[in-house]
Amino acid sequence: MAERLQKVMAQAGVASRRASEQLILDGKVTVNGKTVRELGTKVEPSDKIEVSGEPIDSREKLVYFLLNKPRGVVTTTNDDKGRQTVMDIVDEPERVYPVGRLDYDTTGVLLLTNDGDLANRLMHPSYRIDKVYVAKVKGIPTNEQLEQLRHGVTVRTKQNGRYTTFKAAPARAEITSTNTKNHTAIVKLTIHEGKYHQVKEMMKAVGHEVLKLTRERYGMLDLAGLTPGEYRPLRYEEVQALKAGKQYRKSAGRW
Ligand code: URA
């Protein structure tokens, strides 16, 4: 199917659509060896497009999706117990992978991409991506328990199939509501790490079982407009912001 040249360039990850238009106007783009300067030009998949002499199809098209992971779905590429996986939901021609993990019963923001470089960077704690979790917990945490979370608690975690202990970095921790009748509370925790069952273990370390868990935010990405099980492609600006390690800032709006 014939598509507009700037759209094909943006999809190939060359630049945003607008920046691709500028490259065309600047005479940097050739189609089948001929410089093209008209923005309306349509190209076929068989056409050879080059930007500054570099073929754009020499690199894999990089794609990025944001899923609101529902409960009852595993975050692996396939499951030996035959359970539904996030890959069954994000049904796209490219082979994408989840960036990090959410538990079977955890809902919320999950990024999937075939951009291995970015995925590796995002998963590294030194990148310090804010991960905001909202946990419904049994009991109502005291101020001292919240302070413990803010100083960093020692938790049990699993690494390469083995249990070990690990000192979690200081977290942002606050109670957003309490239910004195049911004796439960909603706790908001912001962390940068992503160890196995980290939030559940952090809450357990201060004496509270997690009953329900949602990841509300990942960097600047939140669940706006997505019900559980829905996903959308990231906008070009969102990918750039993730690459730059930009975070959400309350005072500055979305980021
Ligand atoms: N921490 C957990 O305990 N579970 C998740 O799914 C994510 C963070």
mmCIF file of C-alpha atoms and ligand atoms in Angstrom:
data_model
loop_
_atom_site.group_PDB
_atom_site.id
_atom_site.type_symbol
_atom_site.label_atom_id
_atom_site.label_comp_id
_atom_site.label_asym_id
_atom_site.label_seq_id
_atom_site.Cartn_x
_atom_site.Cartn_y
_atom_site.Cartn_z
ATOM 1 C CA MET A 1 0.000 0.000 0.000
ATOM 2 C CA ALA A 2 1.338 3.413 -0.955
ATOM 3 C CA GLU A 3 1.934 5.734 2.036
ATOM 4 C CA ARG A 4 3.146 9.272 2.448
ATOM 5 C CA LEU A 5 6.932 9.481 2.555
ATOM 6 C CA GLN A 6 7.116 11.404 5.854
ATOM 7 C CA LYS A 7 4.830 8.842 7.529
ATOM 8 C CA VAL A 8 7.039 5.947 6.383
ATOM 9 C CA MET A 9 10.127 7.811 7.627
ATOM 10 C CA ALA A 10 8.566 8.494 11.041
ATOM 11 C CA GLN A 11 7.467 4.875 11.388
ATOM 12 C CA ALA A 12 10.995 3.731 10.581
ATOM 13 C CA GLY A 13 12.219 5.808 13.509
ATOM 14 C CA VAL A 14 14.112 8.348 11.372
ATOM 15 C CA ALA A 15 12.514 11.369 13.069
ATOM 16 C CA SER A 16 9.086 12.744 13.965
ATOM 17 C CA ARG A 17 6.737 13.335 11.050
ATOM 18 C CA ARG A 18 7.378 17.052 11.150
ATOM 19 C CA ALA A 19 11.167 16.625 11.301
ATOM 20 C CA SER A 20 10.914 14.115 8.435
ATOM 21 C CA GLU A 21 9.062 16.734 6.382
ATOM 22 C CA GLN A 22 11.927 19.131 7.008
ATOM 23 C CA LEU A 23 14.445 16.504 5.860
ATOM 24 C CA ILE A 24 12.415 16.118 2.644
ATOM 25 C CA LEU A 25 12.259 19.919 2.113
ATOM 26 C CA ASP A 26 16.002 20.116 2.753
ATOM 27 C CA GLY A 27 16.621 17.686 -0.112
ATOM 28 C CA LYS A 28 18.115 15.008 2.169
ATOM 29 C CA VAL A 29 15.743 12.242 1.064
ATOM 30 C CA THR A 30 15.949 10.124 -2.066
ATOM 31 C CA VAL A 31 13.438 7.586 -3.368
ATOM 32 C CA ASN A 32 14.948 5.029 -5.762
ATOM 33 C CA GLY A 33 17.997 7.273 -6.105
ATOM 34 C CA LYS A 34 16.074 10.473 -6.942
ATOM 35 C CA THR A 35 15.870 13.435 -4.557
ATOM 36 C CA VAL A 36 12.281 14.110 -3.516
ATOM 37 C CA ARG A 37 11.206 17.517 -2.215
ATOM 38 C CA GLU A 38 7.418 17.255 -2.412
ATOM 39 C CA LEU A 39 5.733 16.540 0.905
ATOM 40 C CA GLY A 40 2.773 14.710 -0.649
ATOM 41 C CA THR A 41 4.949 12.045 -2.289
ATOM 42 C CA LYS A 42 3.616 8.525 -1.826
ATOM 43 C CA VAL A 43 5.936 5.541 -1.650
ATOM 44 C CA GLU A 44 5.423 1.797 -2.009
ATOM 45 C CA PRO A 45 6.998 -0.770 0.332
ATOM 46 C CA SER A 46 9.273 -1.815 -2.550
ATOM 47 C CA ASP A 47 10.686 1.729 -2.957
ATOM 48 C CA LYS A 48 14.235 2.325 -1.747
ATOM 49 C CA ILE A 49 14.303 5.320 0.583
ATOM 50 C CA GLU A 50 17.559 6.890 1.708
ATOM 51 C CA VAL A 51 18.127 9.706 4.177
ATOM 52 C CA SER A 52 21.483 11.434 3.775
ATOM 53 C CA GLY A 53 22.616 8.418 1.778
ATOM 54 C CA GLU A 54 21.508 5.853 4.434
ATOM 55 C CA PRO A 55 18.788 3.366 3.534
ATOM 56 C CA ILE A 56 16.008 3.601 6.121
ATOM 57 C CA ASP A 57 15.071 -0.041 5.855
ATOM 58 C CA SER A 58 18.555 -1.028 7.010
ATOM 59 C CA ARG A 59 17.295 -0.819 10.578
ATOM 60 C CA GLU A 60 14.431 -2.626 12.173
ATOM 61 C CA LYS A 61 11.379 -0.492 12.750
ATOM 62 C CA LEU A 62 11.302 0.302 16.448
ATOM 63 C CA VAL A 63 7.897 0.267 18.082
ATOM 64 C CA TYR A 64 6.726 1.166 21.592
ATOM 65 C CA PHE A 65 3.416 0.318 23.240
ATOM 66 C CA LEU A 66 1.881 1.196 26.569
ATOM 67 C CA LEU A 67 -0.427 -1.474 27.981
ATOM 68 C CA ASN A 68 -2.738 -1.229 30.952
ATOM 69 C CA LYS A 69 -2.035 -4.765 32.085
ATOM 70 C CA PRO A 70 -5.115 -6.500 33.442
ATOM 71 C CA ARG A 71 -5.111 -9.032 36.295
ATOM 72 C CA GLY A 72 -4.742 -12.702 35.459
ATOM 73 C CA VAL A 73 -2.163 -12.236 32.709
ATOM 74 C CA VAL A 74 1.519 -13.143 32.890
ATOM 75 C CA THR A 75 4.319 -10.815 31.814
ATOM 76 C CA THR A 76 6.329 -13.408 29.927
ATOM 77 C CA THR A 77 6.615 -14.145 26.245
ATOM 78 C CA ASN A 78 5.050 -17.580 26.752
ATOM 79 C CA ASP A 79 3.737 -19.481 29.743
ATOM 80 C CA ASP A 80 4.254 -23.203 30.383
ATOM 81 C CA LYS A 81 0.926 -23.312 32.258
ATOM 82 C CA GLY A 82 -0.909 -22.012 29.180
ATOM 83 C CA ARG A 83 -2.055 -18.786 30.860
ATOM 84 C CA GLN A 84 -2.742 -15.664 28.839
ATOM 85 C CA THR A 85 0.364 -13.522 28.365
ATOM 86 C CA VAL A 86 0.784 -9.813 27.654
ATOM 87 C CA MET A 87 2.012 -10.854 24.194
ATOM 88 C CA ASP A 88 -1.433 -12.317 23.486
ATOM 89 C CA ILE A 89 -2.915 -8.872 24.149
ATOM 90 C CA VAL A 90 -0.393 -6.740 22.279
ATOM 91 C CA ASP A 91 -1.017 -8.321 18.918
ATOM 92 C CA GLU A 92 1.349 -6.526 16.545
ATOM 93 C CA PRO A 93 3.453 -7.616 13.562
ATOM 94 C CA GLU A 94 6.705 -6.655 15.341
ATOM 95 C CA ARG A 95 8.086 -8.902 18.051
ATOM 96 C CA VAL A 96 7.920 -6.734 21.153
ATOM 97 C CA TYR A 97 8.990 -7.575 24.701
ATOM 98 C CA PRO A 98 7.811 -6.284 28.077
ATOM 99 C CA VAL A 99 10.164 -3.870 29.848
ATOM 100 C CA GLY A 100 10.396 -5.419 33.303
ATOM 101 C CA ARG A 101 7.617 -7.377 34.925
ATOM 102 C CA LEU A 102 4.331 -7.066 36.686
ATOM 103 C CA ASP A 103 2.967 -9.988 38.708
ATOM 104 C CA TYR A 104 0.062 -12.127 37.493
ATOM 105 C CA ASP A 105 -2.321 -10.290 39.822
ATOM 106 C CA THR A 106 -0.849 -6.771 39.363
ATOM 107 C CA THR A 107 -2.482 -4.319 36.992
ATOM 108 C CA GLY A 108 -1.213 -1.122 35.395
ATOM 109 C CA VAL A 109 1.398 0.532 33.232
ATOM 110 C CA LEU A 110 3.549 -1.838 31.224
ATOM 111 C CA LEU A 111 5.791 -0.785 28.372
ATOM 112 C CA LEU A 112 6.471 -3.182 25.492
ATOM 113 C CA THR A 113 9.043 -2.548 22.776
ATOM 114 C CA ASN A 114 11.538 -4.130 20.395
ATOM 115 C CA ASP A 115 14.058 -1.379 21.262
ATOM 116 C CA GLY A 116 16.486 -3.476 23.289
ATOM 117 C CA ASP A 117 18.845 -0.562 24.011
ATOM 118 C CA LEU A 118 16.150 1.568 25.571
ATOM 119 C CA ALA A 119 14.653 -1.405 27.444
ATOM 120 C CA ASN A 120 18.019 -2.216 29.021
ATOM 121 C CA ARG A 121 18.594 1.371 30.028
ATOM 122 C CA LEU A 122 15.114 1.725 31.527
ATOM 123 C CA MET A 123 15.484 -1.450 33.565
ATOM 124 C CA HIS A 124 18.747 -0.334 35.112
ATOM 125 C CA PRO A 125 18.176 1.251 38.550
ATOM 126 C CA SER A 126 20.818 3.891 37.796
ATOM 127 C CA TYR A 127 18.392 5.292 35.210
ATOM 128 C CA ARG A 128 16.124 6.126 38.170
ATOM 129 C CA ILE A 129 12.799 5.886 36.367
ATOM 130 C CA ASP A 130 10.009 6.624 38.864
ATOM 131 C CA LYS A 131 7.632 3.698 39.226
ATOM 132 C CA VAL A 132 4.552 4.674 41.141
ATOM 133 C CA TYR A 133 2.553 1.863 42.725
ATOM 134 C CA VAL A 134 -0.775 2.062 44.475
ATOM 135 C CA ALA A 135 -1.261 -0.781 46.953
ATOM 136 C CA LYS A 136 -4.304 -1.723 48.952
ATOM 137 C CA VAL A 137 -2.885 -3.199 52.140
ATOM 138 C CA LYS A 138 -4.225 -5.060 55.127
ATOM 139 C CA GLY A 139 -4.073 -2.887 58.232
ATOM 140 C CA ILE A 140 -3.201 0.773 58.437
ATOM 141 C CA PRO A 141 0.522 1.594 58.346
ATOM 142 C CA THR A 142 1.815 3.814 61.130
ATOM 143 C CA ASN A 143 4.013 6.845 60.606
ATOM 144 C CA GLU A 144 7.030 4.837 61.825
ATOM 145 C CA GLN A 145 6.350 2.150 59.243
ATOM 146 C CA LEU A 146 6.118 4.765 56.482
ATOM 147 C CA GLU A 147 9.390 6.237 57.759
ATOM 148 C CA GLN A 148 11.011 2.801 57.522
ATOM 149 C CA LEU A 149 9.966 2.603 53.861
ATOM 150 C CA ARG A 150 11.379 6.097 53.317
ATOM 151 C CA HIS A 151 14.723 5.027 54.779
ATOM 152 C CA GLY A 152 14.884 1.723 52.864
ATOM 153 C CA VAL A 153 13.807 -1.653 54.191
ATOM 154 C CA THR A 154 15.503 -5.019 53.823
ATOM 155 C CA VAL A 155 13.375 -7.381 51.771
ATOM 156 C CA ARG A 156 13.460 -10.944 50.577
ATOM 157 C CA THR A 157 13.710 -11.359 46.828
ATOM 158 C CA LYS A 158 14.319 -14.084 44.266
ATOM 159 C CA GLN A 159 17.292 -13.948 41.923
ATOM 160 C CA ASN A 160 18.113 -16.689 39.409
ATOM 161 C CA GLY A 161 15.582 -18.955 41.138
ATOM 162 C CA ARG A 162 17.108 -18.409 44.607
ATOM 163 C CA TYR A 163 15.849 -16.366 47.542
ATOM 164 C CA THR A 164 18.191 -13.732 48.883
ATOM 165 C CA THR A 165 17.846 -10.513 50.869
ATOM 166 C CA PHE A 166 18.270 -7.058 49.488
ATOM 167 C CA LYS A 167 18.178 -3.552 50.943
ATOM 168 C CA ALA A 168 15.622 -1.557 49.000
ATOM 169 C CA ALA A 169 16.527 2.053 48.245
ATOM 170 C CA PRO A 170 14.562 4.743 50.080
ATOM 171 C CA ALA A 171 11.049 5.012 48.657
ATOM 172 C CA ARG A 172 8.531 7.792 48.576
ATOM 173 C CA ALA A 173 5.662 6.508 50.712
ATOM 174 C CA GLU A 174 2.316 8.009 51.662
ATOM 175 C CA ILE A 175 -1.138 6.863 52.677
ATOM 176 C CA THR A 176 -3.785 8.210 50.319
ATOM 177 C CA SER A 177 -6.843 6.798 52.132
ATOM 178 C CA THR A 178 -7.871 4.461 54.908
ATOM 179 C CA ASN A 179 -10.896 2.273 55.541
ATOM 180 C CA THR A 180 -11.201 1.873 59.300
ATOM 181 C CA LYS A 181 -14.205 -0.460 58.987
ATOM 182 C CA ASN A 182 -12.354 -2.988 56.778
ATOM 183 C CA HIS A 183 -9.039 -2.089 58.394
ATOM 184 C CA THR A 184 -7.295 -1.484 55.065
ATOM 185 C CA ALA A 185 -5.338 1.411 53.583
ATOM 186 C CA ILE A 186 -4.267 2.642 50.176
ATOM 187 C CA VAL A 187 -0.532 3.314 50.075
ATOM 188 C CA LYS A 188 1.290 5.087 47.261
ATOM 189 C CA LEU A 189 4.902 3.992 46.854
ATOM 190 C CA THR A 190 7.423 5.414 44.407
ATOM 191 C CA ILE A 191 10.504 3.321 43.728
ATOM 192 C CA HIS A 192 13.217 3.067 41.079
ATOM 193 C CA GLU A 193 14.120 -0.563 41.415
ATOM 194 C CA GLY A 194 12.269 -3.555 40.032
ATOM 195 C CA LYS A 195 13.155 -6.643 42.043
ATOM 196 C CA TYR A 196 10.874 -9.671 42.113
ATOM 197 C CA HIS A 197 7.742 -8.895 44.193
ATOM 198 C CA GLN A 198 9.460 -5.761 45.413
ATOM 199 C CA VAL A 199 6.434 -3.749 46.527
ATOM 200 C CA LYS A 200 4.717 -6.742 48.147
ATOM 201 C CA GLU A 201 7.926 -7.598 49.996
ATOM 202 C CA MET A 202 8.543 -3.994 51.055
ATOM 203 C CA MET A 203 5.063 -3.780 52.544
ATOM 204 C CA LYS A 204 5.491 -7.194 54.149
ATOM 205 C CA ALA A 205 8.763 -6.012 55.704
ATOM 206 C CA VAL A 206 6.809 -3.356 57.589
ATOM 207 C CA GLY A 207 4.005 -5.751 58.501
ATOM 208 C CA HIS A 208 1.318 -5.216 55.861
ATOM 209 C CA GLU A 209 0.078 -7.686 53.297
ATOM 210 C CA VAL A 210 -0.668 -6.282 49.826
ATOM 211 C CA LEU A 211 -4.221 -7.176 48.785
ATOM 212 C CA LYS A 212 -4.253 -5.384 45.450
ATOM 213 C CA LEU A 213 -1.533 -3.709 43.423
ATOM 214 C CA THR A 214 -1.522 -1.316 40.470
ATOM 215 C CA ARG A 215 1.360 0.429 38.780
ATOM 216 C CA GLU A 216 -0.069 3.849 38.198
ATOM 217 C CA ARG A 217 2.898 5.485 36.503
ATOM 218 C CA TYR A 218 6.195 4.641 34.808
ATOM 219 C CA GLY A 219 8.356 7.731 34.266
ATOM 220 C CA MET A 220 5.940 10.168 32.651
ATOM 221 C CA LEU A 221 3.630 7.432 31.347
ATOM 222 C CA ASP A 222 0.339 6.937 33.130
ATOM 223 C CA LEU A 223 -2.872 5.055 32.519
ATOM 224 C CA ALA A 224 -4.873 7.991 31.135
ATOM 225 C CA GLY A 225 -7.392 6.802 28.565
ATOM 226 C CA LEU A 226 -6.595 3.095 28.952
ATOM 227 C CA THR A 227 -8.876 0.608 30.689
ATOM 228 C CA PRO A 228 -7.283 -2.708 31.794
ATOM 229 C CA GLY A 229 -6.441 -4.775 28.701
ATOM 230 C CA GLU A 230 -6.160 -1.736 26.399
ATOM 231 C CA TYR A 231 -2.945 -0.497 24.858
ATOM 232 C CA ARG A 232 -1.750 2.266 22.602
ATOM 233 C CA PRO A 233 1.418 3.185 20.696
ATOM 234 C CA LEU A 234 3.615 5.769 22.394
ATOM 235 C CA ARG A 235 3.777 9.159 20.750
ATOM 236 C CA TYR A 236 7.100 10.231 19.261
ATOM 237 C CA GLU A 237 7.513 12.835 22.026
ATOM 238 C CA GLU A 238 6.891 10.204 24.699
ATOM 239 C CA VAL A 239 9.632 7.976 23.298
ATOM 240 C CA GLN A 240 12.029 10.927 23.206
ATOM 241 C CA ALA A 241 11.118 11.840 26.790
ATOM 242 C CA LEU A 242 11.724 8.257 27.951
ATOM 243 C CA LYS A 243 15.085 8.230 26.210
ATOM 244 C CA ALA A 244 15.974 11.479 27.942
ATOM 245 C CA GLY A 245 14.873 9.983 31.281
ATOM 246 C CA LYS A 246 12.232 12.655 31.774
ATOM 247 C CA GLN A 247 9.875 12.275 34.696
ATOM 248 C CA TYR A 248 6.480 13.576 35.507
ATOM 249 C CA ARG A 249 6.549 16.851 37.387
ATOM 250 C CA LYS A 250 3.388 17.905 39.146
ATOM 251 C CA SER A 251 4.118 21.587 38.837
ATOM 252 C CA ALA A 252 4.903 21.297 35.146
ATOM 253 C CA GLY A 253 1.831 19.303 34.128
ATOM 254 C CA ARG A 254 2.448 16.000 32.393
ATOM 255 C CA TRP A 255 6.214 16.455 32.154
HETATM 256 N N1 URA B 1 6.136 -5.151 42.999
HETATM 257 C C1 URA B 1 5.406 -6.272 43.214
HETATM 258 O O1 URA B 1 5.373 -6.805 44.308
HETATM 259 N N2 URA B 1 4.700 -6.762 42.187
HETATM 260 C C2 URA B 1 4.650 -6.205 40.974
HETATM 261 O O2 URA B 1 3.962 -6.704 40.085
HETATM 262 C C3 URA B 1 5.416 -5.035 40.770
HETATM 263 C C4 URA B 1 6.148 -4.524 41.805
#
